[in-house]
Tab-separated table of C-alpha atoms in Angstrom:
chain	number	residue	atom	x	y	z
A	26	MET	CA	20.343	-18.938	18.246
A	27	ASP	CA	20.073	-22.772	17.635
A	28	CYS	CA	16.289	-23.321	18.060
A	29	PRO	CA	15.357	-27.104	17.909
A	30	LEU	CA	12.115	-25.870	16.284
A	31	CYS	CA	13.818	-23.929	13.384
A	32	LYS	CA	13.621	-25.138	9.750
A	33	HIS	CA	16.278	-23.663	7.659
A	34	GLN	CA	16.167	-22.774	4.225
A	35	PRO	CA	18.068	-24.732	1.426
A	36	SER	CA	21.445	-23.750	1.102
A	37	GLY	CA	22.810	-22.923	-2.218
A	38	LEU	CA	20.304	-20.278	-3.562
A	39	PRO	CA	21.226	-16.940	-4.439
A	40	LEU	CA	20.570	-14.469	-1.462
A	41	ALA	CA	18.809	-11.087	-1.379
A	42	VAL	CA	19.670	-10.643	2.154
A	43	GLU	CA	22.431	-12.075	4.495
A	44	VAL	CA	22.910	-10.817	8.036
A	45	ASN	CA	25.593	-12.347	10.279
A	46	ASP	CA	25.766	-12.148	14.032
A	47	LEU	CA	24.331	-8.634	14.397
A	48	TRP	CA	24.636	-7.234	17.937
A	49	LEU	CA	23.285	-3.902	19.008
A	50	SER	CA	22.476	-2.064	22.282
A	51	PHE	CA	21.078	1.331	23.102
A	52	GLY	CA	23.046	2.352	26.197
A	53	GLN	CA	22.690	-0.845	28.637
A	54	VAL	CA	19.859	-2.016	26.857
A	55	PRO	CA	20.470	-4.990	24.377
A	56	VAL	CA	18.149	-4.772	21.285
A	57	LEU	CA	19.724	-7.266	19.005
A	58	ARG	CA	21.845	-10.306	20.258
A	59	GLY	CA	23.648	-12.186	17.535
A	60	VAL	CA	20.864	-12.064	14.679
A	61	SER	CA	21.800	-13.973	11.686
A	62	LEU	CA	19.241	-14.700	8.802
A	63	LYS	CA	19.524	-15.536	5.064
A	64	ILE	CA	16.647	-14.464	2.705
A	65	PRO	CA	17.057	-16.223	-0.883
A	66	VAL	CA	16.220	-14.051	-3.880
A	67	GLY	CA	12.437	-13.891	-4.804
A	68	GLN	CA	10.891	-14.564	-1.277
A	69	LEU	CA	8.323	-12.739	0.665
A	70	VAL	CA	9.505	-12.869	4.113
A	71	ALA	CA	8.105	-11.650	7.365
A	72	LEU	CA	9.634	-10.706	10.526
A	73	ILE	CA	7.271	-10.916	13.486
A	74	GLY	CA	7.798	-10.500	17.162
A	75	PRO	CA	6.360	-8.186	19.920
A	76	ASN	CA	6.944	-4.521	20.117
A	77	GLY	CA	10.460	-3.796	21.130
A	78	SER	CA	11.705	-6.940	19.716
A	79	GLY	CA	14.241	-5.472	17.366
A	80	LYS	CA	12.284	-5.597	14.095
A	81	THR	CA	12.377	-2.362	13.010
A	82	THR	CA	16.120	-1.884	14.219
A	83	LEU	CA	17.145	-4.988	12.278
A	84	LEU	CA	15.626	-3.185	8.856
A	85	ARG	CA	17.636	-0.122	9.962
A	86	CYS	CA	20.794	-1.748	10.255
A	87	MET	CA	20.460	-3.777	6.928
A	88	LEU	CA	19.935	-0.260	5.310
A	89	GLY	CA	22.729	1.416	7.131
A	90	LEU	CA	20.588	3.763	8.878
A	91	GLN	CA	21.834	2.062	12.186
A	92	GLN	CA	25.310	0.994	12.785
A	93	PRO	CA	25.357	-2.063	14.776
A	94	ASP	CA	27.969	-2.794	17.569
A	95	ARG	CA	29.388	-5.966	15.602
A	96	GLY	CA	28.288	-8.101	12.823
A	97	THR	CA	27.578	-7.649	9.023
A	98	SER	CA	24.902	-7.077	6.400
A	99	ARG	CA	24.886	-7.893	2.861
A	100	LEU	CA	22.080	-6.699	0.288
A	101	LEU	CA	21.774	-8.504	-2.996
A	102	GLY	CA	25.313	-10.001	-2.723
A	103	ASN	CA	27.120	-6.538	-1.973
A	104	GLY	CA	28.439	-5.430	1.349
A	105	ARG	CA	28.970	-1.989	0.062
A	106	LEU	CA	25.443	-0.513	0.904
A	107	ASP	CA	26.364	2.847	-0.897
A	108	GLN	CA	26.736	0.701	-4.112
A	109	VAL	CA	23.609	-1.388	-3.523
A	110	LEU	CA	20.972	0.722	-2.254
A	111	PRO	CA	19.864	2.277	-5.631
A	112	ARG	CA	18.458	-1.298	-6.175
A	113	VAL	CA	16.610	-1.258	-2.798
A	114	GLY	CA	13.157	0.131	-1.809
A	115	TYR	CA	12.298	0.855	1.658
A	116	VAL	CA	8.846	1.804	3.094
A	117	PRO	CA	9.189	3.335	6.840
A	118	GLN	CA	6.669	2.564	9.532
A	119	LYS	CA	5.668	6.509	9.906
A	120	LEU	CA	6.546	9.414	8.064
A	121	SER	CA	5.949	12.525	10.199
A	122	LEU	CA	4.829	15.673	7.918
A	123	GLU	CA	4.531	19.022	9.165
A	124	ARG	CA	1.050	20.550	7.944
A	125	SER	CA	3.058	23.601	6.494
A	126	PHE	CA	4.977	21.180	4.280
A	127	MET	CA	3.132	21.816	1.263
A	128	ILE	CA	4.967	19.617	-1.363
A	129	THR	CA	2.556	18.027	-3.620
A	130	VAL	CA	2.394	14.111	-4.185
A	131	ARG	CA	3.588	14.697	-7.759
A	132	GLU	CA	6.842	16.636	-6.556
A	133	PHE	CA	7.645	14.077	-3.852
A	134	LEU	CA	7.383	11.289	-6.420
A	135	ALA	CA	9.354	13.225	-9.171
A	136	LEU	CA	12.208	13.118	-6.555
A	137	ARG	CA	12.687	9.495	-6.733
A	138	LEU	CA	13.396	9.520	-10.600
A	139	ARG	CA	16.879	10.810	-12.157
A	140	GLN	CA	14.855	12.500	-15.098
A	141	THR	CA	12.345	14.174	-12.838
A	142	ARG	CA	14.012	15.048	-9.788
A	143	ASN	CA	14.528	18.531	-11.119
A	144	TRP	CA	10.978	19.152	-11.300
A	145	PHE	CA	10.971	22.560	-10.298
A	146	TRP	CA	12.583	23.698	-13.669
A	147	LYS	CA	10.049	21.531	-15.863
A	148	SER	CA	6.511	21.718	-16.739
A	149	ARG	CA	3.912	19.795	-14.996
A	150	THR	CA	3.040	18.223	-18.492
A	151	SER	CA	6.574	16.977	-18.825
A	152	VAL	CA	7.026	15.625	-15.387
A	153	ASP	CA	3.717	13.571	-15.747
A	154	SER	CA	4.794	12.136	-18.785
A	155	GLU	CA	7.799	10.723	-17.353
A	156	LEU	CA	6.444	10.019	-14.092
A	157	VAL	CA	3.093	8.170	-14.951
A	158	GLY	CA	4.967	5.963	-17.190
A	159	HIS	CA	6.752	4.571	-14.309
A	160	LEU	CA	4.461	4.877	-11.534
A	161	PRO	CA	2.826	1.639	-10.330
A	162	ASP	CA	-1.041	1.424	-10.624
A	163	ILE	CA	-1.741	1.312	-7.017
A	164	GLY	CA	-3.983	4.312	-6.344
A	165	VAL	CA	-2.073	7.254	-6.544
A	166	ARG	CA	-2.246	8.691	-9.959
A	167	GLY	CA	-5.555	10.533	-8.904
A	168	ILE	CA	-4.113	12.371	-6.089
A	169	LEU	CA	-1.112	13.731	-7.731
A	170	ASP	CA	-2.098	17.473	-6.802
A	171	ARG	CA	-2.715	16.675	-3.281
A	172	PRO	CA	-0.181	18.200	-0.690
A	173	LEU	CA	1.692	15.301	0.982
A	174	SER	CA	0.892	16.594	4.499
A	175	GLY	CA	-2.734	16.544	3.776
A	176	LEU	CA	-3.228	12.653	2.909
A	177	SER	CA	-4.997	10.095	4.984
A	178	GLY	CA	-2.734	7.396	6.645
A	179	GLY	CA	-3.734	5.040	3.779
A	180	GLN	CA	-3.111	7.414	0.944
A	181	LEU	CA	0.368	8.384	2.532
A	182	GLN	CA	1.401	4.656	2.722
A	183	ARG	CA	0.399	4.183	-0.744
A	184	VAL	CA	2.561	7.018	-2.063
A	185	LEU	CA	5.480	5.772	-0.163
A	186	ILE	CA	5.036	2.477	-1.711
A	187	ALA	CA	4.946	3.883	-4.950
A	188	PHE	CA	7.984	6.093	-4.421
A	189	SER	CA	9.766	2.860	-3.274
A	190	LEU	CA	8.761	1.141	-6.510
A	191	LEU	CA	9.783	3.886	-8.856
A	192	GLY	CA	13.332	3.108	-8.909
A	193	ASP	CA	12.282	-0.511	-10.145
A	194	PRO	CA	14.117	-2.039	-7.064
A	195	GLU	CA	14.973	-6.035	-6.652
A	196	LEU	CA	14.635	-5.712	-2.882
A	197	LEU	CA	11.847	-4.208	-0.972
A	198	LEU	CA	11.826	-3.685	2.791
A	199	LEU	CA	8.676	-2.645	4.458
A	200	ASP	CA	8.160	-1.729	7.848
A	201	GLU	CA	4.708	-2.339	9.193
A	202	PRO	CA	3.123	-0.972	5.827
A	203	THR	CA	-0.277	-0.674	7.389
A	204	ALA	CA	0.760	1.681	10.242
A	205	GLY	CA	-1.837	4.379	10.016
A	206	VAL	CA	-4.450	2.585	8.002
A	207	ASP	CA	-7.740	1.891	9.110
A	208	THR	CA	-8.579	-1.789	9.959
A	209	PRO	CA	-10.722	-2.457	7.106
A	210	GLY	CA	-8.184	-1.301	4.715
A	211	GLU	CA	-5.347	-3.477	5.935
A	212	LYS	CA	-6.421	-6.499	4.120
A	213	SER	CA	-6.488	-4.902	0.608
A	214	PHE	CA	-2.872	-3.096	1.411
A	215	TYR	CA	-1.350	-6.794	2.110
A	216	GLU	CA	-3.202	-8.262	-0.837
A	217	LEU	CA	-1.333	-5.224	-2.871
A	218	ILE	CA	1.907	-5.991	-1.646
A	219	ALA	CA	1.549	-9.694	-2.384
A	220	GLN	CA	0.565	-8.900	-5.809
A	221	ILE	CA	3.578	-6.424	-6.062
A	222	HIS	CA	5.678	-9.522	-5.088
A	223	ARG	CA	4.289	-11.667	-7.657
A	224	GLU	CA	3.965	-9.440	-10.532
A	225	ARG	CA	7.455	-7.830	-10.063
A	226	LYS	CA	9.314	-11.081	-8.891
A	227	LEU	CA	10.881	-8.899	-5.984
A	228	THR	CA	12.110	-10.067	-2.783
A	229	VAL	CA	10.169	-8.574	-0.194
A	230	VAL	CA	10.835	-8.271	3.554
A	231	LEU	CA	8.090	-7.219	5.430
A	232	VAL	CA	7.530	-6.361	9.224
A	233	SER	CA	4.088	-7.261	10.664
A	234	HIS	CA	1.943	-7.597	13.344
A	235	ASP	CA	-0.760	-9.238	11.353
A	236	LEU	CA	-0.469	-13.011	11.863
A	237	SER	CA	-3.156	-13.824	9.545
A	238	MET	CA	-1.552	-12.084	6.730
A	239	VAL	CA	1.655	-13.557	7.313
A	240	PHE	CA	0.219	-16.960	7.112
A	241	ARG	CA	-1.632	-16.226	3.996
A	242	HIS	CA	1.177	-14.473	1.971
A	243	ALA	CA	4.841	-15.076	3.413
A	244	SER	CA	6.986	-17.915	2.209
A	245	TRP	CA	9.247	-17.787	5.058
A	246	VAL	CA	8.938	-16.261	8.648
A	247	TYR	CA	11.570	-15.143	11.120
A	248	ALA	CA	10.037	-14.769	14.755
A	249	LEU	CA	12.248	-12.056	16.522
A	250	ASN	CA	12.684	-11.061	20.098
A	251	GLY	CA	16.247	-9.563	20.308
A	252	VAL	CA	17.394	-12.993	18.672
A	253	VAL	CA	15.876	-15.227	16.032
A	254	CYS	CA	13.438	-17.318	18.298
A	255	CYS	CA	12.244	-19.597	15.353
A	256	GLU	CA	12.021	-19.488	11.653
A	257	GLY	CA	10.325	-21.492	8.947
A	258	THR	CA	7.356	-21.752	6.974
A	259	PRO	CA	4.382	-20.099	8.198
A	260	GLU	CA	2.691	-23.244	8.789
A	261	HIS	CA	5.899	-24.228	10.830
A	262	VAL	CA	6.297	-21.034	12.784
A	263	MET	CA	2.592	-20.038	13.174
A	264	ASN	CA	1.917	-22.461	16.152
A	265	ALA	CA	1.523	-21.982	19.831
A	266	GLU	CA	4.915	-23.301	20.863
A	267	SER	CA	7.017	-21.327	18.435
A	268	LEU	CA	5.087	-18.120	18.971
A	269	LYS	CA	5.375	-18.620	22.766
A	270	GLN	CA	9.078	-18.307	22.398
A	271	ALA	CA	8.909	-15.046	20.374
A	272	TYR	CA	6.084	-13.564	22.359
A	273	GLY	CA	6.909	-14.827	25.921
A	274	ILE	CA	3.452	-15.815	26.404
A	275	HIS	CA	0.851	-17.993	25.368
A	276	VAL	CA	-0.006	-16.912	21.761
A	277	SER	CA	-2.602	-18.954	19.919
A	278	PRO	CA	-2.158	-19.343	16.122
A	279	TYR	CA	-4.134	-16.836	13.824
A	280	HIS	CA	-6.742	-19.271	13.103
A	281	HIS	CA	-7.868	-19.718	16.513
A	282	HIS	CA	-8.282	-15.889	16.816
A	283	HIS	CA	-11.168	-14.623	19.069
A	284	HIS	CA	-11.465	-10.729	19.240
A	285	ASP	CA	-10.586	-10.106	22.882
A	286	PRO	CA	-9.015	-6.725	23.531
A	287	SER	CA	-8.394	-7.802	27.281
A	288	VAL	CA	-5.968	-10.316	26.501
A	289	PRO	CA	-2.334	-9.462	26.800
A	290	GLY	CA	-0.579	-9.229	23.540
A	291	HIS	CA	-3.632	-8.968	21.565
A	292	SER	CA	-2.967	-7.119	18.188
A	293	HIS	CA	-4.060	-7.841	14.590
A	294	GLY	CA	-5.117	-11.518	14.991
A	295	MET	CA	-2.608	-12.410	17.718
A	296	VAL	CA	-4.115	-13.430	21.094
């Protein structure tokens, strides 16, 4: 979509993600309508938009979890997802677990590394010696013995982020990583993601409803609502006119936010 408000990224930079003219419908309902985007290596890019705007579907298409009706995706310069996925980390919006599913955090994380995935044949000491050396320090080392199904929402999201980082990915895709996390914990989660981005020099693609986080941490923003409504720097996109294109209603920039749950569209700094 050729949006007069859009600012396009400089060409000539190596691309971590390239999506060209992606179309997808569920039955008679169009979800993605010619979505294209280019994300250079090393950026932290946010996808914003209302519920049902296609953000999660777009990530799933990038990963090959959903087959588009037409269009192509390339990750890290490779159109063969089977070859490139080992270099990609993914944190889904939600992981539903039965309470009877008693695998521990240690056993779950061990599945990610080649040298520990056969953990059931190894001693806990040997698994830990391999695992902890690769495990990012994000608050999961103290819960390795806990059953995965017994974790709080915040603990589970930290485990999922740790799992995605164990393979030393070059590209990290996160679908609303604070889903299930209580409000006071959201800020620390986003600070953690920004720190991971800086320290590991990863390319990060993040779906988020938290517009204040997007403004603080993202280097580029795509506003999505079936199509790319607007793209640009946070300063460019996070204004009333651009957000109105994506959300279809008057949406004030995050720094004008006043808490009012009665306002349509209110969600994490969006009013």
